[in-house]
Amino acid sequence: MDFNSEYEGFSDNAIRLLSAPKGNSKLAMAHFIAMSDLYDSKNNPNGYISLGIAENVLSYDILKEKLIIGNDETAAAAAAAAAAPPQSLTQYSEIGGIPLLRELIAKELLQNHVFKGYKPTNEKLLVKKEQILISGGATPLLENLFNLFCNQGEKCIIPSPFYPSFVYDAYQRFGVKVIAAKSEIFKDPLNKDTSEIIDFKLDLEEFEKLYNQGDVKMVLLCNPNNPTGYIFKPNEIKQLVKWCKNKRIHLISDEIYALSVFGGGGGGGGDGDGNEFKSIYEILDGDLGEYVHVLNGFSKDFCLNGYRIGYFYSQNETVFRYMLSTSAFYSCSNIAQYTAINILKDKEYLNRFIKTNQSNLKESYEFASNLLNQYSIPFIKSSSGVFLSLDLRACLKYLPNDTTTTTTTTTTTTSTGTDTDSTTNEDPFSKEIKLWEEIFKNKVFLNSGKLCYFEKPGFFRLVFTLPKDFIEQAIKRIAQVYNSLLNK
């Protein structure tokens, strides 16, 4: 590694991070620019509208009644509880999470809701609190799993499109590489640039091809999928598990949107209600074995992004022992844990919240999709999560060709010396980035398909879980850009 006096005394890993290419600075800074000048219908009608952050603000009215520790029937008691929380909250709690919360997650949240009441015939496979680990969010758990299963430079396969930050989570500190297993199925496979996406599939041939490149150590499956809201088919998941076990590689099932399912299209272009969500636990009859593990949290299904509560479930005692032994580095605050306890211990409230939130999601999705149809903007139907994917490929051809190129250099060393071959190619996603810039100029922030590893350019993730006036104004602004290009 080249020496730079600016990094004197730094570790190789720190220098690797600080020396990494910056990428597209506009994409990187867009969120912060938007947040500094946010839209307000009365006070800042020309401000930015961010549809790029996966937060659900729809269910706060019902959520807030459980955000005070020790809440009861009277406002006075609630205020007193907020002012003077139990002394135990100021003290260290058990490593791995407060036992009561671990038990509530095991027996109530997972067994009765995420796993839909499924009970395996073998009672030894019922979820136990000793198999649950609480953390300060799902992200540090996932990062630690990358570190557990992969050495620096080794690889994790993730079905694409996928959540962009998975790449960051894997690589930033531990140097693990993410490789995308394409899952899009196009109506006309020979004309993918314009043909609609009609479905998604976990294609084992694609996984095998990537595995044969070497150094694959784990698979991460996000189901329901971010960014599409698609729910993968149970039989395909079962086959993927079998494939992983045969290769002796670990599979992480990220189910953080498990309770954010609302129907109304299954992802892809189908007209049905989508695939029914089944946790990998239910798909495998409760027997996760040594190679399958579940990742989840409260950020999405309970609209608690800022509380940073994640949890991990594994039947592999050695894996769990490692995660527990390192959990002090990402422990969850007692205040946050007791908030989760407050939610889960009230079964009537828990059922009511889940149903209300799913109803709110469905209503907001239908509101957004009706507006998109009104403005003739194509999109991929969703059935879960807080987002859908716009398909704006039709207007890409009206954008100017990219004048910049990327150069790929291949160096081959032989017995006679070293040969260098350089080829220059246009970035196929350059027009998508230009379109993203035009939309951002019109004060709307979206996630680009390039960052989500869509196979073809022109797709954008849109988060629809904002107030209706935000959604209406944002889609109107997107339509102005999209339709003005089409009408050139």
Short mmCIF file of C-alpha atoms in Angstrom, two decimals:
data_model
loop_
_atom_site.label_atom_id
_atom_site.label_comp_id
_atom_site.label_asym_id
_atom_site.label_seq_id
_atom_site.Cartn_x
_atom_site.Cartn_y
_atom_site.Cartn_z
CA MET A 1 0.00 0.00 0.00
CA ASP A 2 1.40 3.40 -1.00
CA PHE A 3 2.47 5.57 1.92
CA ASN A 4 0.76 8.90 2.46
CA SER A 5 1.97 11.11 5.30
CA GLU A 6 -1.64 12.09 5.99
CA TYR A 7 -2.20 8.48 7.17
CA GLU A 8 0.94 8.12 9.26
CA GLY A 9 0.32 5.80 12.21
CA PHE A 10 -2.91 4.44 10.70
CA SER A 11 -3.59 0.72 10.22
CA ASP A 12 -3.72 -0.82 6.76
CA ASN A 13 -7.46 -1.29 7.19
CA ALA A 14 -8.02 2.38 8.05
CA ILE A 15 -5.92 3.45 5.06
CA ARG A 16 -7.90 1.08 2.83
CA LEU A 17 -11.12 2.79 3.89
CA LEU A 18 -9.83 6.33 3.63
CA SER A 19 -8.22 5.70 0.23
CA ALA A 20 -11.30 4.11 -1.34
CA PRO A 21 -12.75 5.80 -4.46
CA LYS A 22 -15.43 8.32 -3.57
CA GLY A 23 -17.90 7.27 -6.28
CA ASN A 24 -20.65 9.63 -7.44
CA SER A 25 -20.56 12.50 -4.94
CA LYS A 26 -24.01 13.73 -6.03
CA LEU A 27 -25.58 10.38 -5.21
CA ALA A 28 -23.71 10.20 -1.92
CA MET A 29 -24.68 13.70 -0.79
CA ALA A 30 -28.23 13.84 -2.16
CA HIS A 31 -29.90 12.66 1.04
CA PHE A 32 -28.13 15.29 3.14
CA ILE A 33 -28.90 18.05 0.63
CA ALA A 34 -32.57 17.05 0.66
CA MET A 35 -32.75 16.84 4.46
CA SER A 36 -31.34 20.38 4.78
CA ASP A 37 -34.17 21.81 2.67
CA LEU A 38 -37.22 19.60 3.25
CA TYR A 39 -40.61 20.18 1.66
CA ASP A 40 -43.40 21.62 3.79
CA SER A 41 -46.70 22.40 2.10
CA LYS A 42 -47.08 25.67 4.04
CA ASN A 43 -43.60 26.83 5.02
CA ASN A 44 -41.38 25.40 2.27
CA PRO A 45 -43.48 24.27 -0.72
CA ASN A 46 -40.42 24.29 -3.01
CA GLY A 47 -38.31 22.10 -0.74
CA TYR A 48 -37.00 18.62 -1.46
CA ILE A 49 -39.14 15.52 -0.98
CA SER A 50 -37.13 12.48 0.01
CA LEU A 51 -38.59 9.18 -1.18
CA GLY A 52 -35.27 7.43 -0.67
CA ILE A 53 -35.20 6.58 3.05
CA ALA A 54 -37.03 3.39 4.09
CA GLU A 55 -38.96 4.81 7.01
CA ASN A 56 -42.64 4.29 7.74
CA VAL A 57 -44.28 7.34 9.36
CA LEU A 58 -47.85 6.11 8.83
CA SER A 59 -48.52 4.41 12.16
CA TYR A 60 -47.09 6.79 14.74
CA ASP A 61 -50.51 7.66 16.17
CA ILE A 62 -50.99 4.11 17.42
CA LEU A 63 -47.30 3.54 18.16
CA LYS A 64 -46.78 6.53 20.46
CA GLU A 65 -48.98 5.15 23.23
CA LYS A 66 -46.34 2.47 23.84
CA LEU A 67 -43.28 4.68 23.69
CA ILE A 68 -43.44 5.61 27.39
CA ILE A 69 -41.95 3.14 29.84
CA GLY A 70 -44.48 1.94 32.39
CA ASN A 71 -47.48 3.33 30.49
CA ASP A 72 -50.90 2.83 32.10
CA GLU A 73 -54.38 4.33 31.82
CA THR A 74 -53.72 7.81 33.19
CA ALA A 75 -51.79 10.60 31.53
CA ALA A 76 -50.39 11.64 34.91
CA ALA A 77 -48.94 8.20 35.55
CA ALA A 78 -47.50 8.09 32.05
CA ALA A 79 -45.86 11.46 32.51
CA ALA A 80 -44.43 10.40 35.84
CA ALA A 81 -43.10 7.19 34.34
CA ALA A 82 -41.46 9.14 31.53
CA ALA A 83 -39.88 11.53 34.00
CA ALA A 84 -38.62 8.79 36.32
CA PRO A 85 -37.95 5.49 34.54
CA PRO A 86 -37.09 2.42 36.63
CA GLN A 87 -33.61 2.57 38.12
CA SER A 88 -32.72 -0.72 36.39
CA LEU A 89 -32.73 1.13 33.07
CA THR A 90 -29.74 3.14 34.23
CA GLN A 91 -27.71 0.03 35.01
CA TYR A 92 -25.95 -2.56 32.87
CA SER A 93 -28.23 -5.29 31.55
CA GLU A 94 -27.43 -8.85 30.59
CA ILE A 95 -25.13 -9.40 27.61
CA GLY A 96 -27.21 -10.47 24.64
CA GLY A 97 -30.29 -8.58 25.74
CA ILE A 98 -32.74 -8.30 28.62
CA PRO A 99 -34.07 -11.85 29.30
CA LEU A 100 -37.73 -10.77 29.25
CA LEU A 101 -37.37 -9.20 25.81
CA ARG A 102 -35.56 -12.27 24.46
CA GLU A 103 -38.39 -14.44 25.76
CA LEU A 104 -41.09 -12.19 24.30
CA ILE A 105 -39.35 -12.18 20.92
CA ALA A 106 -38.98 -15.96 20.97
CA LYS A 107 -42.44 -16.98 22.17
CA GLU A 108 -44.63 -14.08 21.07
CA LEU A 109 -43.15 -12.10 18.20
CA LEU A 110 -41.41 -14.87 16.28
CA GLN A 111 -43.44 -17.96 17.10
CA ASN A 112 -46.88 -16.34 16.97
CA HIS A 113 -46.45 -13.57 14.38
CA VAL A 114 -43.40 -13.75 12.12
CA PHE A 115 -43.71 -17.56 12.03
CA LYS A 116 -47.53 -17.22 12.01
CA GLY A 117 -48.13 -19.58 14.89
CA TYR A 118 -46.34 -22.44 13.18
CA LYS A 119 -45.36 -25.11 15.70
CA PRO A 120 -43.00 -27.89 14.56
CA THR A 121 -43.92 -31.42 15.59
CA ASN A 122 -40.55 -31.69 17.33
CA GLU A 123 -40.91 -29.43 20.38
CA LYS A 124 -37.12 -29.12 20.61
CA LEU A 125 -37.35 -26.91 17.51
CA LEU A 126 -39.59 -24.31 19.19
CA VAL A 127 -37.82 -20.95 19.50
CA LYS A 128 -36.02 -20.48 22.83
CA LYS A 129 -34.90 -17.23 24.41
CA GLU A 130 -31.39 -18.70 24.66
CA GLN A 131 -31.28 -18.64 20.84
CA ILE A 132 -32.19 -14.94 20.60
CA LEU A 133 -29.65 -12.11 20.64
CA ILE A 134 -30.61 -8.43 20.91
CA SER A 135 -28.47 -5.70 19.34
CA GLY A 136 -28.40 -1.99 18.62
CA GLY A 137 -30.03 -2.46 15.22
CA ALA A 138 -29.87 -5.14 12.53
CA THR A 139 -26.92 -3.50 10.71
CA PRO A 140 -24.22 -4.30 13.31
CA LEU A 141 -25.54 -7.85 13.56
CA LEU A 142 -25.22 -8.29 9.82
CA GLU A 143 -21.78 -6.73 9.73
CA ASN A 144 -20.66 -9.14 12.45
CA LEU A 145 -22.07 -12.07 10.48
CA PHE A 146 -19.98 -11.02 7.48
CA ASN A 147 -16.97 -11.04 9.79
CA LEU A 148 -17.93 -14.44 11.21
CA PHE A 149 -18.26 -16.29 7.91
CA CYS A 150 -15.90 -14.43 5.56
CA ASN A 151 -12.27 -13.40 5.53
CA GLN A 152 -11.21 -10.20 3.81
CA GLY A 153 -11.62 -10.58 0.05
CA GLU A 154 -14.08 -13.48 0.30
CA LYS A 155 -17.59 -13.21 -1.09
CA CYS A 156 -21.26 -13.19 -0.18
CA ILE A 157 -23.95 -13.84 -2.81
CA ILE A 158 -27.09 -11.70 -2.58
CA PRO A 159 -30.06 -12.04 -4.99
CA SER A 160 -30.41 -8.75 -6.85
CA PRO A 161 -31.83 -6.19 -6.89
CA PHE A 162 -30.96 -5.60 -3.25
CA TYR A 163 -30.61 -2.96 -0.54
CA PRO A 164 -27.56 -0.84 -1.54
CA SER A 165 -26.04 -0.63 1.95
CA PHE A 166 -25.45 -4.39 2.05
CA VAL A 167 -22.31 -3.68 0.01
CA TYR A 168 -21.17 -1.09 2.54
CA ASP A 169 -22.01 -3.33 5.53
CA ALA A 170 -19.91 -6.16 4.09
CA TYR A 171 -16.92 -4.22 2.83
CA GLN A 172 -16.40 -1.14 4.93
CA ARG A 173 -14.62 -2.68 7.91
CA PHE A 174 -14.08 -6.32 7.00
CA GLY A 175 -13.39 -6.17 3.28
CA VAL A 176 -16.02 -8.76 2.32
CA LYS A 177 -17.17 -8.58 -1.31
CA VAL A 178 -20.82 -8.76 -2.35
CA ILE A 179 -21.72 -10.39 -5.68
CA ALA A 180 -25.19 -10.13 -7.19
CA ALA A 181 -27.23 -13.14 -8.30
CA LYS A 182 -29.64 -11.77 -10.90
CA SER A 183 -33.25 -12.64 -10.15
CA GLU A 184 -35.28 -10.54 -12.64
CA ILE A 185 -37.41 -12.41 -15.17
CA PHE A 186 -38.24 -10.32 -18.23
CA LYS A 187 -41.29 -10.90 -20.42
CA ASP A 188 -38.99 -10.93 -23.45
CA PRO A 189 -35.56 -12.23 -22.34
CA LEU A 190 -34.04 -11.24 -25.69
CA ASN A 191 -35.06 -7.60 -25.27
CA LYS A 192 -34.36 -6.81 -21.63
CA ASP A 193 -33.74 -3.10 -22.21
CA THR A 194 -37.45 -2.46 -22.85
CA SER A 195 -39.29 -5.65 -21.85
CA GLU A 196 -41.17 -5.49 -18.55
CA ILE A 197 -40.11 -7.46 -15.49
CA ILE A 198 -42.85 -10.03 -14.88
CA ASP A 199 -41.38 -11.98 -11.98
CA PHE A 200 -38.32 -12.72 -9.87
CA LYS A 201 -36.63 -16.07 -9.31
CA LEU A 202 -33.90 -17.55 -7.14
CA ASP A 203 -32.02 -19.16 -10.02
CA LEU A 204 -29.66 -21.87 -8.78
CA GLU A 205 -27.80 -21.85 -12.09
CA GLU A 206 -26.92 -18.22 -11.41
CA PHE A 207 -25.78 -19.10 -7.89
CA GLU A 208 -23.70 -21.99 -9.18
CA LYS A 209 -22.02 -19.79 -11.77
CA LEU A 210 -21.05 -17.27 -9.11
CA TYR A 211 -19.92 -19.97 -6.70
CA ASN A 212 -17.59 -21.41 -9.32
CA GLN A 213 -15.73 -18.09 -9.44
CA GLY A 214 -14.36 -19.03 -6.03
CA ASP A 215 -14.23 -17.68 -2.47
CA VAL A 216 -18.00 -17.69 -1.83
CA LYS A 217 -18.59 -18.18 1.89
CA MET A 218 -22.17 -17.10 2.55
CA VAL A 219 -25.54 -16.16 1.04
CA LEU A 220 -27.77 -13.31 2.23
CA LEU A 221 -31.46 -13.46 1.33
CA CYS A 222 -33.64 -10.40 1.96
CA ASN A 223 -37.23 -11.68 2.01
CA PRO A 224 -39.50 -9.74 1.60
CA ASN A 225 -37.18 -8.04 -0.84
CA ASN A 226 -35.82 -4.53 -0.58
CA PRO A 227 -36.15 -2.63 -3.02
CA THR A 228 -38.96 -4.39 -4.92
CA GLY A 229 -41.33 -5.53 -2.16
CA TYR A 230 -41.30 -8.94 -3.83
CA ILE A 231 -41.83 -12.11 -1.76
CA PHE A 232 -39.78 -15.07 -2.93
CA LYS A 233 -41.45 -18.42 -3.50
CA PRO A 234 -41.09 -20.93 -0.63
CA ASN A 235 -40.06 -23.81 -2.90
CA GLU A 236 -37.23 -21.72 -4.38
CA ILE A 237 -36.03 -20.79 -0.89
CA LYS A 238 -36.07 -24.44 0.11
CA GLN A 239 -33.95 -25.36 -2.91
CA LEU A 240 -31.53 -22.53 -2.14
CA VAL A 241 -31.12 -23.81 1.42
CA LYS A 242 -30.38 -27.28 0.10
CA TRP A 243 -27.80 -25.80 -2.30
CA CYS A 244 -26.12 -23.88 0.55
CA LYS A 245 -25.98 -26.94 2.78
CA ASN A 246 -24.44 -29.02 0.00
CA LYS A 247 -21.77 -26.31 -0.41
CA ARG A 248 -21.41 -26.01 3.39
CA ILE A 249 -21.95 -22.25 3.28
CA HIS A 250 -24.18 -20.27 5.63
CA LEU A 251 -27.42 -18.55 4.64
CA ILE A 252 -28.73 -15.48 6.46
CA SER A 253 -32.46 -14.84 6.05
CA ASP A 254 -33.09 -11.11 6.52
CA GLU A 255 -36.82 -10.93 7.35
CA ILE A 256 -36.98 -7.35 8.59
CA TYR A 257 -40.14 -6.67 6.52
CA ALA A 258 -41.89 -9.91 7.55
CA LEU A 259 -44.88 -8.14 9.15
CA SER A 260 -45.05 -5.33 6.58
CA VAL A 261 -47.00 -7.41 4.05
CA PHE A 262 -50.08 -5.85 2.50
CA GLY A 263 -50.77 -7.70 -0.80
CA GLY A 264 -51.92 -5.90 -3.91
CA GLY A 265 -49.49 -7.30 -6.47
CA GLY A 266 -46.61 -9.68 -5.94
CA GLY A 267 -43.67 -7.86 -7.39
CA GLY A 268 -43.15 -8.27 -11.09
CA GLY A 269 -45.89 -7.55 -13.56
CA GLY A 270 -48.42 -10.14 -12.42
CA ASP A 271 -51.98 -9.20 -11.55
CA GLY A 272 -52.36 -11.49 -8.54
CA ASP A 273 -51.94 -10.70 -4.88
CA GLY A 274 -48.35 -11.94 -4.81
CA ASN A 275 -46.74 -14.83 -3.01
CA GLU A 276 -47.72 -15.42 0.58
CA PHE A 277 -44.85 -14.63 2.92
CA LYS A 278 -43.49 -17.60 4.82
CA SER A 279 -40.52 -17.29 7.11
CA ILE A 280 -37.63 -19.59 6.36
CA TYR A 281 -38.39 -21.16 9.75
CA GLU A 282 -41.80 -22.31 8.54
CA ILE A 283 -40.47 -23.33 5.12
CA LEU A 284 -37.94 -25.61 6.81
CA ASP A 285 -40.48 -27.03 9.28
CA GLY A 286 -38.68 -25.28 12.12
CA ASP A 287 -35.39 -27.07 11.48
CA LEU A 288 -32.87 -24.36 10.56
CA GLY A 289 -29.97 -26.69 11.28
CA GLU A 290 -26.36 -25.54 11.33
CA TYR A 291 -26.31 -23.38 8.20
CA VAL A 292 -29.45 -21.17 8.32
CA HIS A 293 -29.92 -18.12 10.56
CA VAL A 294 -32.59 -15.41 10.88
CA LEU A 295 -31.98 -11.65 11.11
CA ASN A 296 -34.72 -9.19 12.06
CA GLY A 297 -35.45 -5.98 13.93
CA PHE A 298 -38.01 -3.38 14.99
CA SER A 299 -37.08 -0.59 12.55
CA LYS A 300 -39.45 -1.51 9.74
CA ASP A 301 -42.35 -3.60 11.07
CA PHE A 302 -42.68 -1.39 14.16
CA CYS A 303 -41.66 1.98 12.63
CA LEU A 304 -38.82 2.34 15.15
CA ASN A 305 -35.81 3.13 12.93
CA GLY A 306 -34.35 5.54 15.45
CA TYR A 307 -34.58 3.14 18.38
CA ARG A 308 -32.00 0.77 16.88
CA ILE A 309 -33.35 -2.62 18.01
CA GLY A 310 -32.23 -5.68 16.05
CA TYR A 311 -32.32 -9.36 16.88
CA PHE A 312 -30.75 -12.58 15.68
CA TYR A 313 -32.00 -16.18 15.89
CA SER A 314 -29.88 -19.27 15.33
CA GLN A 315 -30.05 -22.94 16.26
CA ASN A 316 -26.30 -23.31 15.75
CA GLU A 317 -24.78 -23.16 19.24
CA THR A 318 -21.29 -22.30 18.00
CA VAL A 319 -22.51 -19.46 15.78
CA PHE A 320 -24.61 -18.13 18.65
CA ARG A 321 -21.68 -18.36 21.05
CA TYR A 322 -19.57 -16.23 18.71
CA MET A 323 -22.33 -13.65 18.29
CA LEU A 324 -22.90 -13.51 22.04
CA SER A 325 -19.17 -13.17 22.80
CA THR A 326 -18.94 -10.10 20.53
CA SER A 327 -22.33 -8.57 21.38
CA ALA A 328 -20.90 -6.00 23.82
CA PHE A 329 -19.73 -4.01 20.78
CA TYR A 330 -23.29 -3.43 19.54
CA SER A 331 -25.54 -3.73 22.59
CA CYS A 332 -28.99 -2.18 22.59
CA SER A 333 -29.85 0.49 25.17
CA ASN A 334 -32.11 -0.50 28.05
CA ILE A 335 -34.56 2.29 27.21
CA ALA A 336 -35.02 0.90 23.69
CA GLN A 337 -35.32 -2.68 24.95
CA TYR A 338 -38.01 -1.75 27.48
CA THR A 339 -39.94 0.05 24.77
CA ALA A 340 -39.96 -3.20 22.80
CA ILE A 341 -41.07 -5.07 25.93
CA ASN A 342 -43.87 -2.54 26.38
CA ILE A 343 -45.10 -3.34 22.86
CA LEU A 344 -44.75 -7.12 22.92
CA LYS A 345 -46.18 -7.88 26.37
CA ASP A 346 -49.58 -6.40 25.44
CA LYS A 347 -50.96 -9.07 23.11
CA GLU A 348 -54.14 -7.16 22.26
CA TYR A 349 -52.15 -4.08 21.33
CA LEU A 350 -49.58 -6.09 19.37
CA ASN A 351 -52.28 -7.69 17.21
CA ARG A 352 -53.98 -4.34 16.72
CA PHE A 353 -50.76 -2.56 15.79
CA ILE A 354 -49.71 -5.15 13.20
CA LYS A 355 -53.15 -5.12 11.54
CA THR A 356 -53.38 -1.31 11.60
CA ASN A 357 -49.90 -0.87 10.19
CA GLN A 358 -50.57 -3.35 7.39
CA SER A 359 -53.80 -1.53 6.59
CA ASN A 360 -51.95 1.80 6.52
CA LEU A 361 -49.31 0.31 4.22
CA LYS A 362 -51.96 -1.00 1.83
CA GLU A 363 -53.78 2.32 1.74
CA SER A 364 -50.60 4.30 1.09
CA TYR A 365 -49.40 1.85 -1.57
CA GLU A 366 -52.74 2.08 -3.39
CA PHE A 367 -52.67 5.88 -3.15
CA ALA A 368 -49.18 6.00 -4.69
CA SER A 369 -49.89 3.39 -7.36
CA ASN A 370 -53.12 5.13 -8.40
CA LEU A 371 -51.22 8.40 -8.83
CA LEU A 372 -48.52 6.65 -10.87
CA ASN A 373 -51.19 5.16 -13.12
CA GLN A 374 -52.85 8.56 -13.41
CA TYR A 375 -49.58 10.06 -14.68
CA SER A 376 -48.84 6.98 -16.88
CA ILE A 377 -45.64 6.15 -14.99
CA PRO A 378 -44.83 2.40 -15.14
CA PHE A 379 -43.81 0.59 -11.96
CA ILE A 380 -43.25 -2.92 -10.64
CA LYS A 381 -46.10 -4.00 -8.38
CA SER A 382 -45.23 -4.54 -4.74
CA SER A 383 -46.85 -6.56 -1.97
CA SER A 384 -44.69 -5.78 1.07
CA GLY A 385 -42.25 -3.34 2.60
CA VAL A 386 -42.42 0.44 2.28
CA PHE A 387 -41.42 0.84 -1.37
CA LEU A 388 -42.06 0.04 -4.99
CA SER A 389 -39.81 0.26 -8.06
CA LEU A 390 -40.43 2.76 -10.84
CA ASP A 391 -39.67 1.67 -14.40
CA LEU A 392 -38.58 4.84 -16.23
CA ARG A 393 -36.64 3.13 -19.03
CA ALA A 394 -38.87 4.53 -21.76
CA CYS A 395 -37.38 8.02 -21.42
CA LEU A 396 -33.70 7.02 -21.24
CA LYS A 397 -33.30 7.18 -25.02
CA TYR A 398 -34.18 10.88 -24.97
CA LEU A 399 -31.21 11.69 -22.74
CA PRO A 400 -27.82 12.56 -24.30
CA ASN A 401 -25.16 9.89 -24.60
CA ASP A 402 -22.50 9.89 -21.92
CA THR A 403 -19.30 11.56 -23.05
CA THR A 404 -17.31 9.92 -20.26
CA THR A 405 -16.05 6.37 -20.48
CA THR A 406 -14.69 3.75 -18.16
CA THR A 407 -11.41 2.00 -18.90
CA THR A 408 -10.79 -1.62 -17.93
CA THR A 409 -7.17 -2.75 -17.84
CA THR A 410 -6.21 -6.42 -17.84
CA THR A 411 -2.64 -7.41 -17.03
CA THR A 412 -1.36 -10.90 -17.85
CA THR A 413 2.03 -12.18 -16.73
CA THR A 414 3.66 -14.95 -18.81
CA SER A 415 7.08 -16.50 -19.16
CA THR A 416 7.94 -13.93 -21.83
CA GLY A 417 6.90 -10.87 -19.86
CA THR A 418 3.81 -8.82 -18.97
CA ASP A 419 1.06 -7.89 -21.42
CA THR A 420 -1.44 -5.11 -20.72
CA ASP A 421 -4.74 -4.84 -22.58
CA SER A 422 -7.02 -1.83 -22.13
CA THR A 423 -10.63 -1.59 -23.32
CA THR A 424 -12.83 1.48 -23.09
CA ASN A 425 -16.58 1.15 -22.51
CA GLU A 426 -19.48 3.48 -21.85
CA ASP A 427 -21.17 2.99 -18.49
CA PRO A 428 -24.56 1.40 -19.35
CA PHE A 429 -26.10 3.16 -16.34
CA SER A 430 -24.90 6.65 -17.31
CA LYS A 431 -28.28 7.70 -18.70
CA GLU A 432 -30.01 6.44 -15.57
CA ILE A 433 -27.77 8.70 -13.49
CA LYS A 434 -28.58 11.62 -15.80
CA LEU A 435 -32.30 10.91 -15.29
CA TRP A 436 -31.77 10.68 -11.54
CA GLU A 437 -30.08 14.10 -11.67
CA GLU A 438 -33.02 15.61 -13.57
CA ILE A 439 -35.47 14.26 -10.98
CA PHE A 440 -33.27 15.54 -8.15
CA LYS A 441 -33.15 18.98 -9.83
CA ASN A 442 -36.94 18.87 -9.59
CA LYS A 443 -36.53 18.41 -5.83
CA VAL A 444 -37.27 14.68 -5.44
CA PHE A 445 -34.76 12.22 -4.00
CA LEU A 446 -35.04 8.59 -5.20
CA ASN A 447 -32.69 5.61 -4.99
CA SER A 448 -31.17 4.73 -8.36
CA GLY A 449 -31.43 1.22 -9.73
CA LYS A 450 -27.69 1.13 -10.29
CA LEU A 451 -27.08 1.30 -6.55
CA CYS A 452 -29.69 -1.43 -6.02
CA TYR A 453 -27.95 -3.68 -8.59
CA PHE A 454 -30.84 -3.91 -11.03
CA GLU A 455 -29.76 -5.83 -14.10
CA LYS A 456 -30.83 -3.05 -16.48
CA PRO A 457 -30.75 0.77 -16.12
CA GLY A 458 -33.89 2.84 -15.64
CA PHE A 459 -35.38 1.52 -12.38
CA PHE A 460 -35.72 3.62 -9.22
CA ARG A 461 -36.85 2.78 -5.69
CA LEU A 462 -39.69 4.94 -4.36
CA VAL A 463 -40.67 4.92 -0.67
CA PHE A 464 -44.43 5.51 -0.31
CA THR A 465 -44.81 5.57 3.50
CA LEU A 466 -44.99 9.35 3.87
CA PRO A 467 -47.97 11.70 4.30
CA LYS A 468 -50.23 11.79 1.25
CA ASP A 469 -49.42 15.39 0.34
CA PHE A 470 -45.70 14.48 0.18
CA ILE A 471 -46.40 11.49 -2.07
CA GLU A 472 -48.77 13.44 -4.32
CA GLN A 473 -46.38 16.34 -4.78
CA ALA A 474 -43.36 14.06 -5.33
CA ILE A 475 -45.07 11.92 -7.97
CA LYS A 476 -46.29 15.08 -9.72
CA ARG A 477 -42.68 16.32 -9.89
CA ILE A 478 -41.42 12.94 -11.17
CA ALA A 479 -44.16 12.97 -13.82
CA GLN A 480 -43.05 16.42 -14.97
CA VAL A 481 -39.57 15.12 -15.70
CA TYR A 482 -40.64 11.76 -17.13
CA ASN A 483 -43.39 13.04 -19.42
CA SER A 484 -41.42 16.08 -20.58
CA LEU A 485 -38.69 13.72 -21.84
CA LEU A 486 -41.21 11.42 -23.53
CA ASN A 487 -42.85 14.38 -25.27
CA LYS A 488 -39.62 15.80 -26.69
#
